[in-house]
JSON list of C-alpha atoms in Angstrom, two decimals:
[
{"chain": "A", "resi": 1, "resn": "MET", "atom": "CA", "xyz": [-21.15, 15.41, 5.01]},
{"chain": "A", "resi": 2, "resn": "VAL", "atom": "CA", "xyz": [-20.07, 14.23, 1.64]},
{"chain": "A", "resi": 3, "resn": "THR", "atom": "CA", "xyz": [-16.57, 13.01, 1.04]},
{"chain": "A", "resi": 4, "resn": "ARG", "atom": "CA", "xyz": [-14.59, 13.68, -2.19]},
{"chain": "A", "resi": 5, "resn": "ASP", "atom": "CA", "xyz": [-15.40, 10.30, -3.37]},
{"chain": "A", "resi": 6, "resn": "GLY", "atom": "CA", "xyz": [-19.21, 10.83, -2.91]},
{"chain": "A", "resi": 7, "resn": "ARG", "atom": "CA", "xyz": [-19.67, 8.90, 0.34]},
{"chain": "A", "resi": 8, "resn": "GLU", "atom": "CA", "xyz": [-22.12, 10.39, 2.65]},
{"chain": "A", "resi": 9, "resn": "TYR", "atom": "CA", "xyz": [-21.73, 10.37, 6.50]},
{"chain": "A", "resi": 10, "resn": "LEU", "atom": "CA", "xyz": [-24.21, 11.50, 9.13]},
{"chain": "A", "resi": 11, "resn": "ILE", "atom": "CA", "xyz": [-22.53, 13.23, 11.92]},
{"chain": "A", "resi": 12, "resn": "PRO", "atom": "CA", "xyz": [-24.69, 13.65, 15.17]},
{"chain": "A", "resi": 13, "resn": "ASN", "atom": "CA", "xyz": [-24.81, 17.18, 16.35]},
{"chain": "A", "resi": 14, "resn": "GLU", "atom": "CA", "xyz": [-23.41, 16.03, 19.67]},
{"chain": "A", "resi": 15, "resn": "ASP", "atom": "CA", "xyz": [-20.19, 14.95, 18.05]},
{"chain": "A", "resi": 16, "resn": "LEU", "atom": "CA", "xyz": [-19.97, 18.30, 16.28]},
{"chain": "A", "resi": 17, "resn": "ILE", "atom": "CA", "xyz": [-20.63, 20.15, 19.62]},
{"chain": "A", "resi": 18, "resn": "THR", "atom": "CA", "xyz": [-18.64, 18.09, 21.97]},
{"chain": "A", "resi": 19, "resn": "GLY", "atom": "CA", "xyz": [-15.85, 16.71, 19.74]},
{"chain": "A", "resi": 20, "resn": "GLN", "atom": "CA", "xyz": [-13.13, 18.13, 17.72]},
{"chain": "A", "resi": 21, "resn": "VAL", "atom": "CA", "xyz": [-13.79, 18.83, 14.05]},
{"chain": "A", "resi": 22, "resn": "ILE", "atom": "CA", "xyz": [-11.09, 19.03, 11.50]},
{"chain": "A", "resi": 23, "resn": "ASN", "atom": "CA", "xyz": [-11.91, 20.80, 8.08]},
{"chain": "A", "resi": 24, "resn": "TRP", "atom": "CA", "xyz": [-9.46, 19.36, 5.65]},
{"chain": "A", "resi": 25, "resn": "THR", "atom": "CA", "xyz": [-10.98, 21.24, 2.76]},
{"chain": "A", "resi": 26, "resn": "TYR", "atom": "CA", "xyz": [-10.89, 24.75, 4.29]},
{"chain": "A", "resi": 27, "resn": "SER", "atom": "CA", "xyz": [-7.61, 26.07, 3.22]},
{"chain": "A", "resi": 28, "resn": "ASP", "atom": "CA", "xyz": [-6.59, 24.20, 0.18]},
{"chain": "A", "resi": 29, "resn": "GLU", "atom": "CA", "xyz": [-7.43, 21.11, -2.05]},
{"chain": "A", "resi": 30, "resn": "LYS", "atom": "CA", "xyz": [-4.48, 19.02, -1.26]},
{"chain": "A", "resi": 31, "resn": "VAL", "atom": "CA", "xyz": [-5.10, 15.38, -0.41]},
{"chain": "A", "resi": 32, "resn": "ARG", "atom": "CA", "xyz": [-2.49, 12.93, 1.15]},
{"chain": "A", "resi": 33, "resn": "LEU", "atom": "CA", "xyz": [-2.68, 9.43, -0.15]},
{"chain": "A", "resi": 34, "resn": "ASP", "atom": "CA", "xyz": [-1.05, 6.20, 1.32]},
{"chain": "A", "resi": 35, "resn": "VAL", "atom": "CA", "xyz": [-0.08, 3.15, -0.64]},
{"chain": "A", "resi": 36, "resn": "PRO", "atom": "CA", "xyz": [0.96, 0.13, 1.66]},
{"chain": "A", "resi": 37, "resn": "PHE", "atom": "CA", "xyz": [3.05, -2.50, 0.08]},
{"chain": "A", "resi": 38, "resn": "GLY", "atom": "CA", "xyz": [5.32, -5.32, 1.11]},
{"chain": "A", "resi": 39, "resn": "VAL", "atom": "CA", "xyz": [8.50, -6.79, -0.45]},
{"chain": "A", "resi": 40, "resn": "SER", "atom": "CA", "xyz": [10.74, -9.82, 0.12]},
{"chain": "A", "resi": 41, "resn": "TYR", "atom": "CA", "xyz": [13.00, -10.09, 3.14]},
{"chain": "A", "resi": 42, "resn": "ASP", "atom": "CA", "xyz": [15.85, -10.36, 0.64]},
{"chain": "A", "resi": 43, "resn": "ALA", "atom": "CA", "xyz": [15.38, -6.69, -0.44]},
{"chain": "A", "resi": 44, "resn": "ASP", "atom": "CA", "xyz": [17.59, -3.87, 0.90]},
{"chain": "A", "resi": 45, "resn": "PRO", "atom": "CA", "xyz": [15.03, -1.68, 2.87]},
{"chain": "A", "resi": 46, "resn": "ALA", "atom": "CA", "xyz": [16.93, 1.53, 2.15]},
{"chain": "A", "resi": 47, "resn": "SER", "atom": "CA", "xyz": [16.97, 0.83, -1.59]},
{"chain": "A", "resi": 48, "resn": "VAL", "atom": "CA", "xyz": [13.16, 0.17, -1.55]},
{"chain": "A", "resi": 49, "resn": "ARG", "atom": "CA", "xyz": [12.46, 3.42, 0.09]},
{"chain": "A", "resi": 50, "resn": "GLU", "atom": "CA", "xyz": [14.47, 5.35, -2.37]},
{"chain": "A", "resi": 51, "resn": "ILE", "atom": "CA", "xyz": [12.89, 3.44, -5.36]},
{"chain": "A", "resi": 52, "resn": "ALA", "atom": "CA", "xyz": [9.41, 3.81, -4.13]},
{"chain": "A", "resi": 53, "resn": "ALA", "atom": "CA", "xyz": [9.68, 7.58, -3.52]},
{"chain": "A", "resi": 54, "resn": "LYS", "atom": "CA", "xyz": [11.15, 8.10, -6.99]},
{"chain": "A", "resi": 55, "resn": "ALA", "atom": "CA", "xyz": [8.48, 5.95, -8.51]},
{"chain": "A", "resi": 56, "resn": "ALA", "atom": "CA", "xyz": [5.80, 8.13, -6.90]},
{"chain": "A", "resi": 57, "resn": "ALA", "atom": "CA", "xyz": [7.49, 11.31, -7.87]},
{"chain": "A", "resi": 58, "resn": "GLY", "atom": "CA", "xyz": [7.53, 10.46, -11.56]},
{"chain": "A", "resi": 59, "resn": "VAL", "atom": "CA", "xyz": [3.75, 10.33, -11.74]},
{"chain": "A", "resi": 60, "resn": "ALA", "atom": "CA", "xyz": [2.26, 13.52, -13.31]},
{"chain": "A", "resi": 61, "resn": "ARG", "atom": "CA", "xyz": [-0.38, 14.33, -10.61]},
{"chain": "A", "resi": 62, "resn": "VAL", "atom": "CA", "xyz": [1.90, 13.72, -7.58]},
{"chain": "A", "resi": 63, "resn": "GLN", "atom": "CA", "xyz": [3.01, 16.94, -6.04]},
{"chain": "A", "resi": 64, "resn": "LYS", "atom": "CA", "xyz": [6.73, 17.79, -5.71]},
{"chain": "A", "resi": 65, "resn": "THR", "atom": "CA", "xyz": [6.24, 19.55, -2.51]},
{"chain": "A", "resi": 66, "resn": "PRO", "atom": "CA", "xyz": [5.88, 17.77, -0.04]},
{"chain": "A", "resi": 67, "resn": "ALA", "atom": "CA", "xyz": [7.87, 15.09, -1.86]},
{"chain": "A", "resi": 68, "resn": "PRO", "atom": "CA", "xyz": [6.74, 11.43, -1.72]},
{"chain": "A", "resi": 69, "resn": "VAL", "atom": "CA", "xyz": [8.14, 9.61, 1.20]},
{"chain": "A", "resi": 70, "resn": "CYS", "atom": "CA", "xyz": [8.33, 5.87, 1.98]},
{"chain": "A", "resi": 71, "resn": "HIS", "atom": "CA", "xyz": [8.60, 4.61, 5.43]},
{"chain": "A", "resi": 72, "resn": "LEU", "atom": "CA", "xyz": [9.14, 0.97, 6.66]},
{"chain": "A", "resi": 73, "resn": "THR", "atom": "CA", "xyz": [6.21, 0.06, 8.82]},
{"chain": "A", "resi": 74, "resn": "ALA", "atom": "CA", "xyz": [6.43, -3.50, 9.99]},
{"chain": "A", "resi": 75, "resn": "PHE", "atom": "CA", "xyz": [8.00, -6.94, 9.53]},
{"chain": "A", "resi": 76, "resn": "GLY", "atom": "CA", "xyz": [5.12, -8.96, 8.29]},
{"chain": "A", "resi": 77, "resn": "ASP", "atom": "CA", "xyz": [4.77, -12.77, 8.24]},
{"chain": "A", "resi": 78, "resn": "SER", "atom": "CA", "xyz": [5.71, -12.97, 4.57]},
{"chain": "A", "resi": 79, "resn": "SER", "atom": "CA", "xyz": [7.07, -9.49, 3.75]},
{"chain": "A", "resi": 80, "resn": "VAL", "atom": "CA", "xyz": [8.85, -6.28, 4.92]},
{"chain": "A", "resi": 81, "resn": "ASP", "atom": "CA", "xyz": [6.02, -3.76, 4.94]},
{"chain": "A", "resi": 82, "resn": "PHE", "atom": "CA", "xyz": [6.29, -0.19, 3.77]},
{"chain": "A", "resi": 83, "resn": "LEU", "atom": "CA", "xyz": [3.97, 2.87, 3.30]},
{"chain": "A", "resi": 84, "resn": "LEU", "atom": "CA", "xyz": [4.40, 5.12, 0.34]},
{"chain": "A", "resi": 85, "resn": "ARG", "atom": "CA", "xyz": [2.84, 8.62, 1.12]},
{"chain": "A", "resi": 86, "resn": "PHE", "atom": "CA", "xyz": [2.32, 11.31, -1.31]},
{"chain": "A", "resi": 87, "resn": "TRP", "atom": "CA", "xyz": [0.14, 14.38, -2.10]},
{"chain": "A", "resi": 88, "resn": "ILE", "atom": "CA", "xyz": [-2.14, 15.52, -4.96]},
{"chain": "A", "resi": 89, "resn": "ASP", "atom": "CA", "xyz": [-3.74, 18.97, -5.33]},
{"chain": "A", "resi": 90, "resn": "ASP", "atom": "CA", "xyz": [-6.58, 18.15, -7.74]},
{"chain": "A", "resi": 91, "resn": "PRO", "atom": "CA", "xyz": [-8.79, 15.41, -6.08]},
{"chain": "A", "resi": 92, "resn": "SER", "atom": "CA", "xyz": [-11.72, 16.51, -8.25]},
{"chain": "A", "resi": 93, "resn": "LYS", "atom": "CA", "xyz": [-9.86, 14.65, -11.08]},
{"chain": "A", "resi": 94, "resn": "GLY", "atom": "CA", "xyz": [-10.03, 11.51, -9.09]},
{"chain": "A", "resi": 95, "resn": "VAL", "atom": "CA", "xyz": [-8.15, 9.88, -6.43]},
{"chain": "A", "resi": 96, "resn": "VAL", "atom": "CA", "xyz": [-8.25, 6.14, -7.34]},
{"chain": "A", "resi": 97, "resn": "ASN", "atom": "CA", "xyz": [-6.73, 6.89, -10.86]},
{"chain": "A", "resi": 98, "resn": "VAL", "atom": "CA", "xyz": [-3.70, 8.64, -9.48]},
{"chain": "A", "resi": 99, "resn": "LYS", "atom": "CA", "xyz": [-3.28, 5.92, -6.78]},
{"chain": "A", "resi": 100, "resn": "GLY", "atom": "CA", "xyz": [-3.49, 3.29, -9.58]},
{"chain": "A", "resi": 101, "resn": "ALA", "atom": "CA", "xyz": [-0.78, 5.28, -11.51]},
{"chain": "A", "resi": 102, "resn": "VAL", "atom": "CA", "xyz": [1.42, 5.24, -8.56]},
{"chain": "A", "resi": 103, "resn": "LEU", "atom": "CA", "xyz": [1.03, 1.55, -7.91]},
{"chain": "A", "resi": 104, "resn": "MET", "atom": "CA", "xyz": [1.71, 0.88, -11.51]},
{"chain": "A", "resi": 105, "resn": "ALA", "atom": "CA", "xyz": [4.88, 3.00, -11.33]},
{"chain": "A", "resi": 106, "resn": "LEU", "atom": "CA", "xyz": [5.92, 1.29, -8.14]},
{"chain": "A", "resi": 107, "resn": "TRP", "atom": "CA", "xyz": [5.42, -2.18, -9.58]},
{"chain": "A", "resi": 108, "resn": "TYR", "atom": "CA", "xyz": [7.62, -1.54, -12.65]},
{"chain": "A", "resi": 109, "resn": "ALA", "atom": "CA", "xyz": [10.34, 0.39, -10.58]},
{"chain": "A", "resi": 110, "resn": "LEU", "atom": "CA", "xyz": [10.60, -2.41, -8.04]},
{"chain": "A", "resi": 111, "resn": "LYS", "atom": "CA", "xyz": [10.71, -5.23, -10.70]},
{"chain": "A", "resi": 112, "resn": "ASP", "atom": "CA", "xyz": [13.22, -3.26, -12.75]},
{"chain": "A", "resi": 113, "resn": "ASN", "atom": "CA", "xyz": [15.38, -3.23, -9.69]},
{"chain": "A", "resi": 114, "resn": "GLY", "atom": "CA", "xyz": [15.06, -6.87, -8.92]},
{"chain": "A", "resi": 115, "resn": "VAL", "atom": "CA", "xyz": [12.81, -6.47, -5.84]},
{"chain": "A", "resi": 116, "resn": "GLU", "atom": "CA", "xyz": [10.46, -9.25, -5.42]},
{"chain": "A", "resi": 117, "resn": "PHE", "atom": "CA", "xyz": [6.91, -9.21, -4.02]},
{"chain": "A", "resi": 118, "resn": "PRO", "atom": "CA", "xyz": [6.49, -12.12, -1.68]},
{"chain": "A", "resi": 119, "resn": "TYR", "atom": "CA", "xyz": [3.84, -14.85, -1.64]},
{"chain": "A", "resi": 120, "resn": "PRO", "atom": "CA", "xyz": [2.60, -15.91, 1.64]},
{"chain": "A", "resi": 121, "resn": "GLN", "atom": "CA", "xyz": [4.65, -19.09, 2.68]},
{"chain": "A", "resi": 122, "resn": "SER", "atom": "CA", "xyz": [4.36, -21.68, 5.41]},
{"chain": "A", "resi": 123, "resn": "ASP", "atom": "CA", "xyz": [7.11, -24.11, 6.51]},
{"chain": "A", "resi": 124, "resn": "ILE", "atom": "CA", "xyz": [5.93, -27.48, 7.70]},
{"chain": "A", "resi": 125, "resn": "HIS", "atom": "CA", "xyz": [8.16, -29.40, 10.03]},
{"chain": "A", "resi": 126, "resn": "VAL", "atom": "CA", "xyz": [7.40, -33.10, 10.45]},
{"chain": "A", "resi": 127, "resn": "ARG", "atom": "CA", "xyz": [8.65, -34.62, 13.65]},
{"chain": "A", "resi": 128, "resn": "GLY", "atom": "CA", "xyz": [9.35, -38.12, 13.40]},
{"chain": "A", "resi": 129, "resn": "PRO", "atom": "CA", "xyz": [8.76, -40.68, 10.60]},
{"chain": "A", "resi": 130, "resn": "VAL", "atom": "CA", "xyz": [5.81, -40.54, 8.48]},
{"chain": "A", "resi": 131, "resn": "GLU", "atom": "CA", "xyz": [4.10, -43.67, 7.26]},
{"chain": "A", "resi": 132, "resn": "VAL", "atom": "CA", "xyz": [3.29, -43.70, 3.44]},
{"chain": "A", "resi": 133, "resn": "VAL", "atom": "CA", "xyz": [0.63, -46.04, 2.20]},
{"chain": "A", "resi": 134, "resn": "MET", "atom": "CA", "xyz": [0.28, -46.49, -1.41]},
{"chain": "A", "resi": 135, "resn": "ALA", "atom": "CA", "xyz": [-3.42, -46.85, -2.58]},
{"chain": "A", "resi": 136, "resn": "ALA", "atom": "CA", "xyz": [-4.03, -49.55, -5.13]},
{"chain": "A", "resi": 137, "resn": "LYS", "atom": "CA", "xyz": [-4.94, -48.63, -8.62]},
{"chain": "A", "resi": 138, "resn": "PRO", "atom": "CA", "xyz": [-8.54, -49.13, -9.38]},
{"chain": "A", "resi": 139, "resn": "ASP", "atom": "CA", "xyz": [-9.19, -51.65, -12.18]},
{"chain": "A", "resi": 140, "resn": "ALA", "atom": "CA", "xyz": [-10.26, -50.15, -15.43]}
]
């Protein structure tokens, strides 16, 4: 089997006979794409969902029906995590390029609305006094 992005997979006959096979290309060319992303815990999740869906809807090749949707998926270590889901109907024109266009639109839409992308952070708690020793300067 060859995927739309040119990858080849070998499926054993036993899997085809004993398992369930879903043919996603039989009835139409629509392809669902998912873009996971995370934002700061300071962001309003409802606003983020709306901003993300509108950003994806503004990209030319993204289908209007079904409309793009954004779901909150997890509370991560450093971010509130979302999944932006949208559909295209022309995968032969490329999938990575439209996904990149959606990511670019998402980046600017979130920045324009003051939503920050977090950086992983760690808090260090020191229990008790810490001895500080100053090293002597070497003679030059």
